[in-house]
Amino acid sequence: DAGVIQSPRHEVTEMGQEVTLRCKPISGHDYLFWYRQTMMRGLELLIYFNNNVPIDDSGMPEDRFSAKMPNASFSTLKIQPSEPRDSAVYFCASTLGQGDNEQFFGPGTRLTVL
Amino acid sequence: KQEVTQIPAALSVPEGENLVLNCSFTDSAIYNLQWFRQDPGKGLTSLLLIQSSQREQTSGRLNASLDKSSGRSTLYIAASQPGDSATYLCAVHSGGGADGLTFGKGTHLIIQP
């Protein structure tokens, strides 16, 4: 398996623009997580899905953030409109809920909002 | 709310030394604990996973222990090498389901050649 795949790897955009981050989990995994990493706050959970259904979005910072999982092999995290304070590395992770729950992370998307 | 603390925040040691990284968590009702490695500008690589019923896990020169009752875990690295230089993150999975992980801020490790 290719592991968790994220795109793009780097994104530079201007304040006010819409940003869409993409994630493909490991095939067969039924849980998908979105995390954000900043120098100040470290790694924080934003939202997670089970069988394509959002379970907990309490970590989503504002209504500007939204996430979807239309099928078992694809998820998006959208920021609209983007702000400079959204600059961070966004990670996607997946796991098999019936297994040992080891989470596997993608390479991340480094977002810079100017 | 679960909180995870890692000590020290940074560590620099000469090559060949054995070292211990510490992780503590406030709520002992955990499902499992994972240690990750993160290289600069890179993603997270899972090193070891310890289930709440286990006391330790070993992988090569790495050994992780878990004392759930006291809310502590340690990562032991034997015979350190320059290639071990990275940030090491401890993460706790709280709850019975596959909830998200709560991360510590990490220990930035430098192994001097």
mmCIF file of C-alpha atoms in Angstrom:
data_model
loop_
_atom_site.group_PDB
_atom_site.id
_atom_site.type_symbol
_atom_site.label_atom_id
_atom_site.label_comp_id
_atom_site.label_asym_id
_atom_site.label_seq_id
_atom_site.Cartn_x
_atom_site.Cartn_y
_atom_site.Cartn_z
ATOM 1 C CA ASP A 1 0.000 0.000 0.000
ATOM 2 C CA ALA A 2 1.211 3.514 -0.781
ATOM 3 C CA GLY A 3 0.246 4.798 2.647
ATOM 4 C CA VAL A 4 -1.835 7.888 3.288
ATOM 5 C CA ILE A 5 -1.623 10.267 0.351
ATOM 6 C CA GLN A 6 -2.091 14.013 0.633
ATOM 7 C CA SER A 7 -2.154 16.739 -1.964
ATOM 8 C CA PRO A 8 -0.914 19.275 -2.554
ATOM 9 C CA ARG A 9 2.294 19.019 -0.533
ATOM 10 C CA HIS A 10 2.699 22.770 -0.498
ATOM 11 C CA GLU A 11 0.123 25.503 -0.983
ATOM 12 C CA VAL A 12 0.711 29.228 -1.035
ATOM 13 C CA THR A 13 -2.311 31.443 -1.329
ATOM 14 C CA GLU A 14 -3.454 34.933 -0.556
ATOM 15 C CA MET A 15 -5.742 35.929 2.268
ATOM 16 C CA GLY A 16 -9.387 35.538 1.341
ATOM 17 C CA GLN A 17 -8.867 32.752 -1.157
ATOM 18 C CA GLU A 18 -10.440 29.321 -0.878
ATOM 19 C CA VAL A 19 -8.090 26.453 -0.095
ATOM 20 C CA THR A 20 -8.857 22.755 -0.542
ATOM 21 C CA LEU A 21 -6.632 20.058 0.889
ATOM 22 C CA ARG A 22 -7.033 16.440 -0.178
ATOM 23 C CA CYS A 23 -6.437 13.084 1.429
ATOM 24 C CA LYS A 24 -6.589 9.461 0.379
ATOM 25 C CA PRO A 25 -6.500 7.070 3.367
ATOM 26 C CA ILE A 26 -4.971 3.623 3.420
ATOM 27 C CA SER A 27 -7.256 1.184 1.644
ATOM 28 C CA GLY A 28 -9.489 -0.670 4.096
ATOM 29 C CA HIS A 29 -9.117 1.813 6.926
ATOM 30 C CA ASP A 30 -12.448 2.991 8.277
ATOM 31 C CA TYR A 31 -11.311 6.000 10.315
ATOM 32 C CA LEU A 32 -9.850 9.193 8.891
ATOM 33 C CA PHE A 33 -8.443 12.107 10.885
ATOM 34 C CA TRP A 34 -7.415 15.653 10.037
ATOM 35 C CA TYR A 35 -4.769 17.307 12.246
ATOM 36 C CA ARG A 36 -3.083 20.705 12.183
ATOM 37 C CA GLN A 37 0.468 21.402 13.356
ATOM 38 C CA THR A 38 1.724 24.848 14.345
ATOM 39 C CA MET A 39 4.780 25.945 16.282
ATOM 40 C CA MET A 40 2.657 27.477 19.003
ATOM 41 C CA ARG A 41 0.066 24.770 19.536
ATOM 42 C CA GLY A 42 1.737 21.626 18.251
ATOM 43 C CA LEU A 43 -0.426 18.919 16.686
ATOM 44 C CA GLU A 44 -4.161 19.241 17.202
ATOM 45 C CA LEU A 45 -7.088 17.131 16.019
ATOM 46 C CA LEU A 46 -9.506 19.043 13.804
ATOM 47 C CA ILE A 47 -12.086 16.426 12.815
ATOM 48 C CA TYR A 48 -12.435 12.714 12.269
ATOM 49 C CA PHE A 49 -14.664 10.403 10.261
ATOM 50 C CA ASN A 50 -15.825 6.826 10.722
ATOM 51 C CA ASN A 51 -17.131 5.050 7.640
ATOM 52 C CA ASN A 52 -17.297 8.408 5.846
ATOM 53 C CA VAL A 53 -19.446 9.998 8.568
ATOM 54 C CA PRO A 54 -18.080 12.934 10.603
ATOM 55 C CA ILE A 55 -17.968 11.898 14.260
ATOM 56 C CA ASP A 56 -16.296 14.777 16.079
ATOM 57 C CA ASP A 57 -15.623 18.194 14.580
ATOM 58 C CA SER A 58 -15.118 20.004 17.883
ATOM 59 C CA GLY A 59 -11.536 20.777 16.933
ATOM 60 C CA MET A 60 -12.473 22.719 13.812
ATOM 61 C CA PRO A 61 -11.437 26.269 14.699
ATOM 62 C CA GLU A 62 -14.093 28.253 12.880
ATOM 63 C CA ASP A 63 -16.942 28.040 10.438
ATOM 64 C CA ARG A 64 -14.449 28.905 7.738
ATOM 65 C CA PHE A 65 -13.248 25.325 8.010
ATOM 66 C CA SER A 66 -15.226 22.427 6.580
ATOM 67 C CA ALA A 67 -14.419 18.790 5.822
ATOM 68 C CA LYS A 68 -16.087 16.138 3.739
ATOM 69 C CA MET A 69 -15.608 12.476 3.016
ATOM 70 C CA PRO A 70 -17.738 11.562 -0.010
ATOM 71 C CA ASN A 71 -16.399 8.003 -0.150
ATOM 72 C CA ALA A 72 -14.059 5.645 1.661
ATOM 73 C CA SER A 73 -11.030 6.652 -0.383
ATOM 74 C CA PHE A 74 -11.209 10.434 -0.411
ATOM 75 C CA SER A 75 -11.568 13.346 1.965
ATOM 76 C CA THR A 76 -11.204 17.110 1.665
ATOM 77 C CA LEU A 77 -10.530 19.894 4.129
ATOM 78 C CA LYS A 78 -11.627 23.286 2.894
ATOM 79 C CA ILE A 79 -10.850 26.733 4.248
ATOM 80 C CA GLN A 80 -12.951 29.594 2.926
ATOM 81 C CA PRO A 81 -11.938 32.371 3.223
ATOM 82 C CA SER A 82 -8.352 31.694 4.250
ATOM 83 C CA GLU A 83 -6.470 33.918 6.710
ATOM 84 C CA PRO A 84 -2.760 34.252 7.530
ATOM 85 C CA ARG A 85 -3.299 32.566 10.918
ATOM 86 C CA ASP A 86 -4.384 29.422 9.065
ATOM 87 C CA SER A 87 -0.786 28.940 7.953
ATOM 88 C CA ALA A 88 0.271 25.537 9.290
ATOM 89 C CA VAL A 89 0.985 21.975 8.258
ATOM 90 C CA TYR A 90 -2.185 19.926 7.853
ATOM 91 C CA PHE A 91 -1.922 16.177 8.303
ATOM 92 C CA CYS A 92 -4.332 13.439 7.400
ATOM 93 C CA ALA A 93 -4.204 10.070 9.169
ATOM 94 C CA SER A 94 -6.127 6.830 8.988
ATOM 95 C CA THR A 95 -6.595 3.690 11.035
ATOM 96 C CA LEU A 96 -8.535 0.452 11.166
ATOM 97 C CA GLY A 97 -11.004 0.683 14.023
ATOM 98 C CA GLN A 98 -11.170 -3.070 14.531
ATOM 99 C CA GLY A 99 -7.419 -3.405 14.728
ATOM 100 C CA ASP A 100 -4.949 -2.028 17.220
ATOM 101 C CA ASN A 101 -5.910 1.539 16.228
ATOM 102 C CA GLU A 102 -2.390 2.479 15.180
ATOM 103 C CA GLN A 103 -2.707 5.714 13.227
ATOM 104 C CA PHE A 104 -0.752 6.195 10.030
ATOM 105 C CA PHE A 105 -0.016 9.706 8.877
ATOM 106 C CA GLY A 106 0.342 11.253 5.464
ATOM 107 C CA PRO A 107 3.256 13.547 4.553
ATOM 108 C CA GLY A 108 1.212 16.669 5.274
ATOM 109 C CA THR A 109 0.297 19.809 3.348
ATOM 110 C CA ARG A 110 2.244 22.925 4.238
ATOM 111 C CA LEU A 111 -0.149 25.852 3.852
ATOM 112 C CA THR A 112 1.041 29.440 3.696
ATOM 113 C CA VAL A 113 -1.551 32.202 3.575
ATOM 114 C CA LEU A 114 -0.081 35.580 2.671
ATOM 115 C CA LYS B 1 -9.395 17.042 29.027
ATOM 116 C CA GLN B 2 -6.321 14.944 28.325
ATOM 117 C CA GLU B 3 -3.001 16.781 28.398
ATOM 118 C CA VAL B 4 0.326 15.310 27.314
ATOM 119 C CA THR B 5 3.690 16.686 28.416
ATOM 120 C CA GLN B 6 7.097 15.722 27.102
ATOM 121 C CA ILE B 7 10.349 16.315 28.921
ATOM 122 C CA PRO B 8 12.897 17.464 27.959
ATOM 123 C CA ALA B 9 11.839 19.787 25.152
ATOM 124 C CA ALA B 10 15.289 19.481 23.622
ATOM 125 C CA LEU B 11 18.254 17.184 24.122
ATOM 126 C CA SER B 12 21.726 17.078 22.617
ATOM 127 C CA VAL B 13 24.013 14.137 23.343
ATOM 128 C CA PRO B 14 27.149 12.595 21.824
ATOM 129 C CA GLU B 15 26.830 9.593 19.576
ATOM 130 C CA GLY B 16 26.729 6.225 21.287
ATOM 131 C CA GLU B 17 24.937 7.277 24.448
ATOM 132 C CA ASN B 18 21.804 5.612 25.704
ATOM 133 C CA LEU B 19 18.999 8.069 26.368
ATOM 134 C CA VAL B 20 15.503 8.318 27.750
ATOM 135 C CA LEU B 21 12.686 10.544 26.583
ATOM 136 C CA ASN B 22 9.778 11.124 28.930
ATOM 137 C CA CYS B 23 6.058 11.513 28.341
ATOM 138 C CA SER B 24 3.340 12.114 30.920
ATOM 139 C CA PHE B 25 -0.420 12.316 30.543
ATOM 140 C CA THR B 26 -3.094 13.573 32.898
ATOM 141 C CA ASP B 27 -5.903 11.062 32.344
ATOM 142 C CA SER B 28 -4.853 7.450 32.884
ATOM 143 C CA ALA B 29 -7.958 6.070 31.145
ATOM 144 C CA ILE B 30 -6.205 5.591 27.832
ATOM 145 C CA TYR B 31 -6.691 3.110 25.020
ATOM 146 C CA ASN B 32 -3.136 3.156 23.719
ATOM 147 C CA LEU B 33 -0.044 5.340 23.367
ATOM 148 C CA GLN B 34 2.048 5.912 20.258
ATOM 149 C CA TRP B 35 5.561 7.240 19.839
ATOM 150 C CA PHE B 36 6.309 9.005 16.574
ATOM 151 C CA ARG B 37 9.383 10.397 14.912
ATOM 152 C CA GLN B 38 9.248 13.577 12.835
ATOM 153 C CA ASP B 39 12.134 14.756 10.687
ATOM 154 C CA PRO B 40 12.323 18.459 9.755
ATOM 155 C CA GLY B 41 9.685 19.353 7.189
ATOM 156 C CA LYS B 42 8.440 15.785 7.047
ATOM 157 C CA GLY B 43 5.472 13.764 8.214
ATOM 158 C CA LEU B 44 5.132 11.510 11.231
ATOM 159 C CA THR B 45 6.589 8.025 11.314
ATOM 160 C CA SER B 46 5.079 5.654 13.852
ATOM 161 C CA LEU B 47 7.791 4.042 15.978
ATOM 162 C CA LEU B 48 5.972 2.063 18.641
ATOM 163 C CA LEU B 49 2.410 1.491 19.755
ATOM 164 C CA ILE B 50 1.653 0.339 23.300
ATOM 165 C CA GLN B 51 -1.818 -0.862 24.172
ATOM 166 C CA SER B 52 -3.170 0.058 27.607
ATOM 167 C CA SER B 53 -2.820 -3.568 28.753
ATOM 168 C CA GLN B 54 0.865 -3.714 27.817
ATOM 169 C CA ARG B 55 3.879 -2.610 29.795
ATOM 170 C CA GLU B 56 6.406 -2.196 27.005
ATOM 171 C CA GLN B 57 7.186 -2.596 23.334
ATOM 172 C CA THR B 58 10.519 -3.014 21.607
ATOM 173 C CA SER B 59 11.689 -2.352 18.074
ATOM 174 C CA GLY B 60 15.391 -2.629 17.357
ATOM 175 C CA ARG B 61 17.248 -0.112 19.518
ATOM 176 C CA LEU B 62 14.000 1.423 20.734
ATOM 177 C CA ASN B 63 12.078 0.403 23.822
ATOM 178 C CA ALA B 64 8.926 2.102 25.031
ATOM 179 C CA SER B 65 7.392 1.505 28.427
ATOM 180 C CA LEU B 66 3.997 2.414 29.778
ATOM 181 C CA ASP B 67 2.871 2.928 33.372
ATOM 182 C CA LYS B 68 -0.772 3.757 32.904
ATOM 183 C CA SER B 69 -1.592 4.178 36.578
ATOM 184 C CA SER B 70 1.013 6.897 37.018
ATOM 185 C CA GLY B 71 0.359 8.442 33.608
ATOM 186 C CA ARG B 72 3.867 7.967 32.259
ATOM 187 C CA SER B 73 5.676 6.535 29.289
ATOM 188 C CA THR B 74 9.348 6.496 28.400
ATOM 189 C CA LEU B 75 11.137 5.958 25.123
ATOM 190 C CA TYR B 76 14.573 4.427 25.533
ATOM 191 C CA ILE B 77 17.036 4.733 22.664
ATOM 192 C CA ALA B 78 20.097 2.539 22.914
ATOM 193 C CA ALA B 79 23.454 3.332 21.349
ATOM 194 C CA SER B 80 22.267 6.563 19.758
ATOM 195 C CA GLN B 81 23.369 7.459 16.229
ATOM 196 C CA PRO B 82 23.387 10.763 14.299
ATOM 197 C CA GLY B 83 20.552 9.362 12.175
ATOM 198 C CA ASP B 84 18.376 9.327 15.295
ATOM 199 C CA SER B 85 18.329 13.130 15.267
ATOM 200 C CA ALA B 86 14.688 14.184 14.928
ATOM 201 C CA THR B 87 11.724 15.325 16.980
ATOM 202 C CA TYR B 88 10.048 12.557 18.954
ATOM 203 C CA LEU B 89 6.358 12.892 19.680
ATOM 204 C CA CYS B 90 4.268 11.055 22.217
ATOM 205 C CA ALA B 91 0.540 10.722 21.519
ATOM 206 C CA VAL B 92 -2.252 9.296 23.635
ATOM 207 C CA HIS B 93 -5.465 7.749 22.424
ATOM 208 C CA SER B 94 -8.128 8.281 25.052
ATOM 209 C CA GLY B 95 -11.404 6.426 24.998
ATOM 210 C CA GLY B 96 -12.582 3.064 23.819
ATOM 211 C CA GLY B 97 -13.135 3.970 20.210
ATOM 212 C CA ALA B 98 -10.782 5.146 17.510
ATOM 213 C CA ASP B 99 -10.840 8.757 18.625
ATOM 214 C CA GLY B 100 -8.154 11.245 17.714
ATOM 215 C CA LEU B 101 -4.759 11.383 19.362
ATOM 216 C CA THR B 102 -3.643 13.973 21.901
ATOM 217 C CA PHE B 103 -0.030 14.923 21.249
ATOM 218 C CA GLY B 104 2.757 16.263 23.386
ATOM 219 C CA LYS B 105 4.899 19.105 22.060
ATOM 220 C CA GLY B 106 7.761 16.734 21.372
ATOM 221 C CA THR B 107 11.419 16.328 22.292
ATOM 222 C CA HIS B 108 13.870 17.731 19.757
ATOM 223 C CA LEU B 109 16.825 15.334 19.792
ATOM 224 C CA ILE B 110 20.275 16.026 18.360
ATOM 225 C CA ILE B 111 22.904 13.305 18.309
ATOM 226 C CA GLN B 112 26.376 14.766 17.893
ATOM 227 C CA PRO B 113 28.758 12.752 15.683
#
